[in-house]
XYZ file of C-alpha atoms in Angstrom:
417
model
C -0.735 -55.349 -0.152
C -0.897 -57.703 2.845
C -3.475 -57.406 5.597
C -0.668 -56.530 8.032
C 0.606 -53.754 5.712
C -2.913 -52.405 5.279
C -3.327 -52.248 9.057
C -0.002 -50.431 9.428
C -1.040 -47.887 6.780
C -4.401 -47.342 8.500
C -2.703 -46.756 11.862
C -0.184 -44.350 10.277
C -2.907 -42.308 8.521
C -4.969 -42.164 11.696
C -1.940 -40.919 13.622
C -1.295 -38.209 11.001
C -4.893 -37.023 11.222
C -4.717 -36.970 15.025
C -1.547 -34.880 14.973
C -3.087 -32.440 12.520
C -6.242 -32.159 14.594
C -4.411 -30.468 17.468
C -3.639 -27.495 15.230
C -7.301 -26.473 15.292
C -7.806 -23.321 17.322
C -11.324 -22.155 18.282
C -11.328 -18.387 17.872
C -14.980 -17.521 18.362
C -16.432 -15.745 21.363
C -18.819 -17.368 23.819
C -22.349 -17.504 22.415
C -21.385 -17.400 18.736
C -20.505 -19.987 16.111
C -16.805 -20.776 16.729
C -14.204 -19.917 14.163
C -11.806 -22.766 13.426
C -8.272 -22.421 12.121
C -5.913 -25.075 10.754
C -2.335 -24.547 9.586
C -2.105 -26.412 6.274
C 1.396 -25.511 5.032
C 4.334 -24.105 7.001
C 7.457 -22.484 5.588
C 10.545 -24.678 5.827
C 8.572 -27.919 6.177
C 8.613 -30.589 3.460
C 11.687 -29.380 1.641
C 10.320 -25.992 0.608
C 11.379 -22.641 2.011
C 8.011 -21.032 1.373
C 4.415 -21.823 0.418
C 2.519 -19.058 -1.338
C -0.404 -18.188 -3.678
C -3.223 -20.086 -1.909
C -6.323 -21.423 -3.613
C -9.252 -23.420 -2.261
C -12.374 -25.128 -3.619
C -14.979 -27.470 -2.117
C -16.657 -30.348 -3.968
C -20.410 -31.130 -3.775
C -19.469 -34.008 -1.445
C -17.721 -31.586 0.899
C -14.088 -32.433 0.133
C -11.908 -29.355 0.614
C -8.951 -28.946 -1.749
C -6.329 -26.446 -0.547
C -3.535 -25.872 -3.070
C -0.581 -23.516 -3.456
C 2.844 -22.827 -4.924
C 5.619 -24.682 -3.084
C 8.736 -22.533 -3.587
C 12.046 -24.319 -3.114
C 14.141 -21.324 -1.977
C 11.483 -18.685 -1.474
C 13.593 -16.054 -3.201
C 11.259 -14.985 -6.018
C 8.166 -15.624 -8.127
C 10.537 -17.328 -10.604
C 11.863 -19.837 -8.090
C 11.866 -23.591 -8.607
C 8.166 -24.079 -7.870
C 5.863 -27.086 -7.634
C 2.101 -27.129 -7.112
C 1.071 -28.952 -3.940
C -2.407 -29.734 -2.672
C -3.871 -31.120 0.539
C -7.379 -32.517 0.865
C -9.743 -32.502 3.831
C -12.600 -34.986 4.041
C -13.918 -33.800 7.412
C -14.881 -30.198 6.705
C -11.434 -28.686 7.209
C -10.716 -30.131 10.649
C -7.775 -32.193 9.387
C -5.894 -32.571 6.092
C -4.346 -35.513 4.298
C -0.691 -35.526 3.264
C 0.452 -33.101 0.509
C 0.091 -34.189 -3.129
C 2.393 -32.954 -5.903
C -0.237 -32.276 -8.570
C 1.559 -30.219 -11.255
C 3.478 -30.105 -13.522
C 3.598 -33.798 -14.513
C 4.017 -33.214 -18.244
C 6.648 -32.393 -20.841
C 9.344 -29.910 -19.894
C 8.569 -26.330 -20.911
C 11.386 -24.090 -22.226
C 12.393 -21.150 -20.068
C 10.536 -17.927 -20.726
C 12.724 -15.795 -23.065
C 11.810 -12.676 -21.108
C 12.924 -14.311 -17.860
C 16.244 -15.281 -19.420
C 16.715 -11.704 -20.633
C 15.997 -10.333 -17.163
C 17.989 -13.142 -15.473
C 14.965 -14.599 -13.688
C 14.233 -18.246 -12.998
C 17.558 -19.539 -14.279
C 17.517 -22.644 -12.054
C 17.308 -25.937 -14.004
C 13.953 -26.926 -12.516
C 10.690 -25.367 -13.700
C 8.676 -22.484 -12.355
C 5.149 -23.899 -12.105
C 2.848 -21.076 -11.099
C -0.664 -19.900 -10.318
C -2.837 -22.965 -9.684
C -6.553 -22.253 -10.104
C -9.318 -24.838 -9.624
C -13.066 -24.951 -10.268
C -15.627 -27.648 -9.432
C -18.549 -28.635 -11.652
C -21.677 -28.539 -9.490
C -23.410 -31.459 -11.232
C -20.635 -33.891 -12.136
C -18.250 -33.027 -9.309
C -15.357 -32.886 -11.801
C -12.504 -30.720 -10.592
C -10.707 -28.769 -13.301
C -7.329 -27.304 -12.389
C -5.550 -24.693 -14.487
C -1.969 -23.578 -13.987
C 0.997 -22.034 -15.819
C 4.593 -23.099 -16.406
C 7.428 -20.574 -16.748
C 4.777 -17.837 -16.934
C 4.540 -18.686 -20.638
C 2.305 -21.757 -21.077
C -1.117 -22.565 -19.641
C -2.349 -26.080 -18.835
C -5.582 -27.744 -17.780
C -6.189 -31.100 -16.118
C -9.098 -32.678 -14.275
C -10.015 -35.058 -11.477
C -13.124 -37.241 -11.181
C -12.237 -38.759 -7.803
C -12.391 -35.800 -5.402
C -8.844 -34.714 -6.244
C -7.163 -38.020 -5.400
C -5.723 -38.222 -8.939
C -5.594 -35.931 -11.962
C -5.558 -36.474 -15.712
C -2.586 -35.777 -17.936
C -2.291 -31.983 -18.418
C -3.381 -30.415 -21.709
C -1.695 -27.302 -23.101
C -4.377 -24.609 -23.589
C -2.062 -21.659 -24.303
C -3.388 -21.427 -27.873
C -6.610 -19.986 -26.472
C -4.721 -16.797 -25.574
C -2.739 -16.493 -28.820
C -5.400 -14.349 -30.507
C -4.779 -11.619 -27.930
C -1.143 -11.216 -29.008
C -2.286 -9.156 -31.991
C -3.936 -6.716 -29.615
C -1.509 -7.042 -26.720
C 1.865 -8.732 -27.442
C 2.237 -10.515 -24.125
C 5.266 -12.528 -23.001
C 4.105 -13.339 -19.472
C 0.826 -15.041 -18.511
C -0.670 -16.054 -15.175
C -4.105 -17.429 -14.355
C -5.966 -16.195 -11.268
C -4.667 -16.618 -8.603
C -7.246 -18.303 -6.355
C -10.190 -20.121 -7.909
C -12.255 -20.000 -11.080
C -16.075 -20.079 -11.117
C -18.913 -21.959 -12.786
C -21.828 -19.800 -13.890
C -25.449 -20.842 -13.472
C -25.530 -21.774 -17.170
C -22.567 -24.133 -16.693
C -19.847 -21.943 -18.227
C -16.460 -22.036 -16.518
C -14.691 -18.682 -16.151
C -11.111 -18.086 -14.997
C -9.396 -14.726 -14.610
C -6.045 -14.180 -16.383
C -3.461 -11.430 -16.441
C -0.925 -10.811 -19.185
C 2.238 -8.713 -19.378
C 4.583 -7.565 -22.115
C 7.386 -7.194 -19.560
C 8.411 -3.900 -21.129
C 8.246 -1.967 -17.882
C 11.604 -3.135 -16.564
C 9.824 -5.843 -14.590
C 8.628 -9.165 -15.970
C 5.122 -8.621 -14.561
C 4.606 -5.048 -15.749
C 2.842 -3.475 -17.564
C -0.199 -5.717 -17.490
C -3.813 -6.257 -18.550
C -6.551 -8.600 -17.381
C -8.856 -10.906 -19.307
C -10.630 -14.253 -18.866
C -10.579 -17.803 -20.166
C -13.971 -19.485 -20.601
C -15.109 -23.027 -21.298
C -18.591 -24.182 -22.331
C -17.810 -27.904 -22.459
C -16.784 -28.675 -18.898
C -13.170 -27.603 -19.279
C -12.310 -29.657 -22.364
C -11.662 -26.571 -24.527
C -11.041 -22.949 -23.612
C -11.273 -19.580 -25.356
C -10.039 -16.135 -24.370
C -12.376 -13.293 -23.599
C -11.883 -9.639 -24.419
C -9.364 -7.582 -22.448
C -11.348 -6.428 -19.424
C -8.947 -3.888 -17.900
C -5.884 -2.232 -19.365
C -3.580 0.656 -18.373
C -5.053 4.152 -18.835
C -4.356 7.597 -17.422
C -5.962 6.492 -14.141
C -5.473 2.704 -14.137
C -1.973 1.356 -13.541
C -1.031 -2.289 -14.157
C -4.268 -4.204 -13.558
C -3.266 -7.781 -12.797
C -4.200 -10.443 -10.222
C -7.978 -10.770 -10.367
C -10.725 -12.515 -8.425
C -14.269 -12.976 -9.685
C -17.848 -13.923 -8.849
C -21.239 -14.326 -10.523
C -23.765 -11.840 -9.164
C -27.404 -12.662 -8.422
C -28.570 -11.597 -11.903
C -25.919 -13.635 -13.729
C -23.507 -10.738 -14.270
C -19.840 -11.604 -13.809
C -17.808 -9.244 -11.619
C -14.034 -8.965 -11.814
C -12.366 -7.539 -8.703
C -8.888 -6.445 -9.791
C -5.600 -5.594 -8.123
C -3.790 -2.599 -9.603
C -1.164 0.012 -8.739
C -3.483 2.954 -9.334
C -3.321 6.161 -7.267
C -6.656 5.729 -5.426
C -5.343 2.547 -3.741
C -8.754 0.958 -4.183
C -9.914 -2.291 -5.795
C -10.934 -2.045 -9.433
C -14.310 -3.423 -10.596
C -15.603 -4.324 -14.070
C -18.726 -6.263 -15.140
C -19.773 -8.507 -18.020
C -23.047 -10.280 -18.809
C -21.228 -13.449 -19.888
C -17.782 -13.335 -18.271
C -16.064 -12.952 -21.632
C -17.164 -9.906 -23.628
C -18.717 -6.476 -23.190
C -16.821 -5.501 -20.046
C -17.948 -2.272 -18.412
C -15.588 0.647 -17.867
C -13.532 -0.285 -14.782
C -14.403 1.668 -11.642
C -12.775 1.922 -8.228
C -14.695 0.594 -5.228
C -14.165 3.145 -2.457
C -15.048 0.594 0.227
C -12.303 -1.876 -0.717
C -8.799 -0.582 -0.055
C -5.843 -1.720 -2.162
C -2.462 -2.138 -0.439
C -1.267 -3.699 -3.755
C -2.072 -7.303 -2.900
C -4.140 -10.173 -4.270
C -7.593 -10.531 -2.683
C -10.574 -12.884 -2.985
C -14.272 -12.703 -3.837
C -17.018 -15.273 -3.272
C -20.742 -15.498 -4.027
C -22.638 -17.383 -1.309
C -26.237 -18.421 -2.051
C -28.628 -18.482 0.914
C -32.380 -19.027 1.303
C -33.075 -15.316 1.572
C -30.581 -13.826 -0.906
C -27.153 -14.236 -2.422
C -24.302 -12.818 -0.369
C -21.014 -11.502 -1.671
C -17.945 -11.913 0.523
C -14.608 -10.180 -0.028
C -11.308 -10.924 1.730
C -8.140 -8.831 1.613
C -5.654 -6.879 3.758
C -7.587 -3.860 5.035
C -4.633 -1.535 5.484
C -3.144 1.538 3.806
C -0.329 2.277 6.260
C 3.365 1.608 5.804
C 5.928 1.022 8.535
C 8.672 2.202 6.169
C 6.987 5.382 4.921
C 4.832 7.693 7.038
C 3.200 9.257 3.985
C 3.439 6.722 1.155
C 2.827 7.939 -2.379
C -0.553 7.177 -3.954
C -0.521 3.915 -5.864
C 2.390 2.415 -3.942
C 2.354 -0.761 -1.873
C 1.436 -0.757 1.813
C 2.016 -3.265 4.600
C 0.232 -6.554 4.012
C -1.606 -7.071 7.265
C -5.047 -6.970 8.897
C -6.721 -9.549 6.653
C -10.413 -8.685 6.771
C -13.603 -10.222 5.376
C -16.426 -7.950 4.210
C -20.051 -8.729 3.431
C -22.427 -7.318 0.814
C -26.123 -8.106 0.427
C -26.601 -6.128 -2.790
C -24.023 -7.588 -5.204
C -21.188 -5.347 -4.054
C -22.975 -2.015 -4.359
C -22.466 -1.540 -0.624
C -20.440 -3.421 1.997
C -22.402 -3.436 5.238
C -20.272 -5.580 7.567
C -16.609 -6.389 8.041
C -14.521 -8.355 10.500
C -10.819 -9.008 10.952
C -9.537 -12.548 10.466
C -5.845 -11.845 11.115
C -4.695 -8.454 12.491
C -1.014 -9.310 12.038
C 0.987 -9.725 8.826
C -1.265 -11.425 6.253
C -1.445 -11.310 2.481
C -2.960 -13.442 -0.301
C -6.206 -15.322 0.362
C -8.881 -17.377 -1.348
C -12.486 -18.139 -0.414
C -14.787 -21.138 -0.909
C -18.152 -22.248 0.472
C -19.070 -25.804 1.421
C -22.359 -27.705 1.130
C -23.026 -26.917 4.794
C -22.870 -23.161 4.138
C -19.593 -22.634 5.976
C -17.119 -20.313 4.296
C -13.453 -21.314 4.142
C -10.702 -18.707 3.834
C -7.272 -20.088 2.912
C -4.663 -17.383 3.424
C -1.049 -16.387 3.932
C -0.233 -15.386 7.479
C 2.507 -14.756 9.983
C 3.646 -16.887 12.879
C 1.175 -17.732 15.626
C 2.163 -14.741 17.748
C 1.114 -12.348 14.976
C 4.528 -11.020 13.988
C 7.099 -11.654 11.299
C 6.680 -12.475 7.636
C 3.157 -12.684 6.176
C 4.382 -15.783 4.308
C 5.283 -17.989 7.296
C 2.359 -20.354 6.791
C -0.881 -21.009 4.930
C -3.914 -21.435 7.175
C -7.561 -22.330 6.627
C -10.147 -20.500 8.683
C -13.794 -21.617 8.545
C -16.905 -19.711 9.618
C -20.578 -19.129 8.893
C -21.338 -15.898 6.965
C -23.209 -14.507 9.991
C -19.895 -14.455 11.885
C -18.911 -11.416 9.813
C -21.881 -9.430 11.126
C -21.272 -10.148 14.811
C -19.257 -7.679 16.896
C -15.757 -8.774 17.804
C -15.036 -9.272 21.516
C -11.913 -9.609 23.606
C -11.891 -13.358 22.952
C -12.613 -13.286 19.215
C -11.143 -11.563 16.187
């Protein structure tokens, strides 16, 4: 590349970063650490009708990786879907241009169940559920994802997400569970995976037989674990399955508690409309009997969980739509979906036994979210939200909001959410 071309590229990149910078909106009140918000993906921009299923991780060097499903038409979960990612090297103030990171491998046959139910019949692939995890020591980023809801892949990056390795098919790790639960549909996460203190990588997974008249139901949850930095993976035991009181446990978020216990926080369609919790000492086996957390409401929507170490103690932060009302139904039936709005973060200082503080991030339509913490202690919430005026579809854009954990404990004022 010539010196002149290099200068042109530098000027262009600088201009892009400047344009992106004006999207930052300080939301904090006077006298408190300001909240910052950046719109990372917007529906209808870049050739995609919708961007959904957000995930976010931060490297030890502070690079933020925000990734999602880019849905061509936005009509269904079985759309033509690519996985896009944008990186921030300035703490989330601005983001570089989108990268198409998956699937760059061999074509995967259509899911037989989808063909039977006339789903995803477009010629291009459905690439779904990106989930990343960062190794604390090496900085290696491992990304997992699925294709056609039937195959699982893993790839890695050793250059802060600038490039990724060729994907490896890891579906065989889940084959042993077919004897116990004959699944036809698989999805990792969504959101992020975690690395335990002992180095083990743990990712949540949900499986479905598709026998319930819907490709994603009924369902169970389990985990995939790796003890060699993501080179090989093995399936854990089924952690939550349908019972008389538990209905369709599926999309799951997770965290390692202060004593090393792994907590799964599970979406379900159960009558209490509360999040489902189960624990394991190793993130793979010996799961406790799932219990409902009365403090965490369930409008039937994916949510996020994050462990945040501090000098004094480890904090646990939860994000999800804090709402059980429905504009369509005045008295909705137990276990049915409610309006996805009022995205709220909650704080626990005792590993989720109690939730002592909560604060609204987005009072308007808002849905899926993911959480990550940076080296500077700031928490980043990457979430689906409505238009700027707070109305319309909860899938109009994907935004990153950044804040210190103490922000959750401060009272909201007229000038802050």
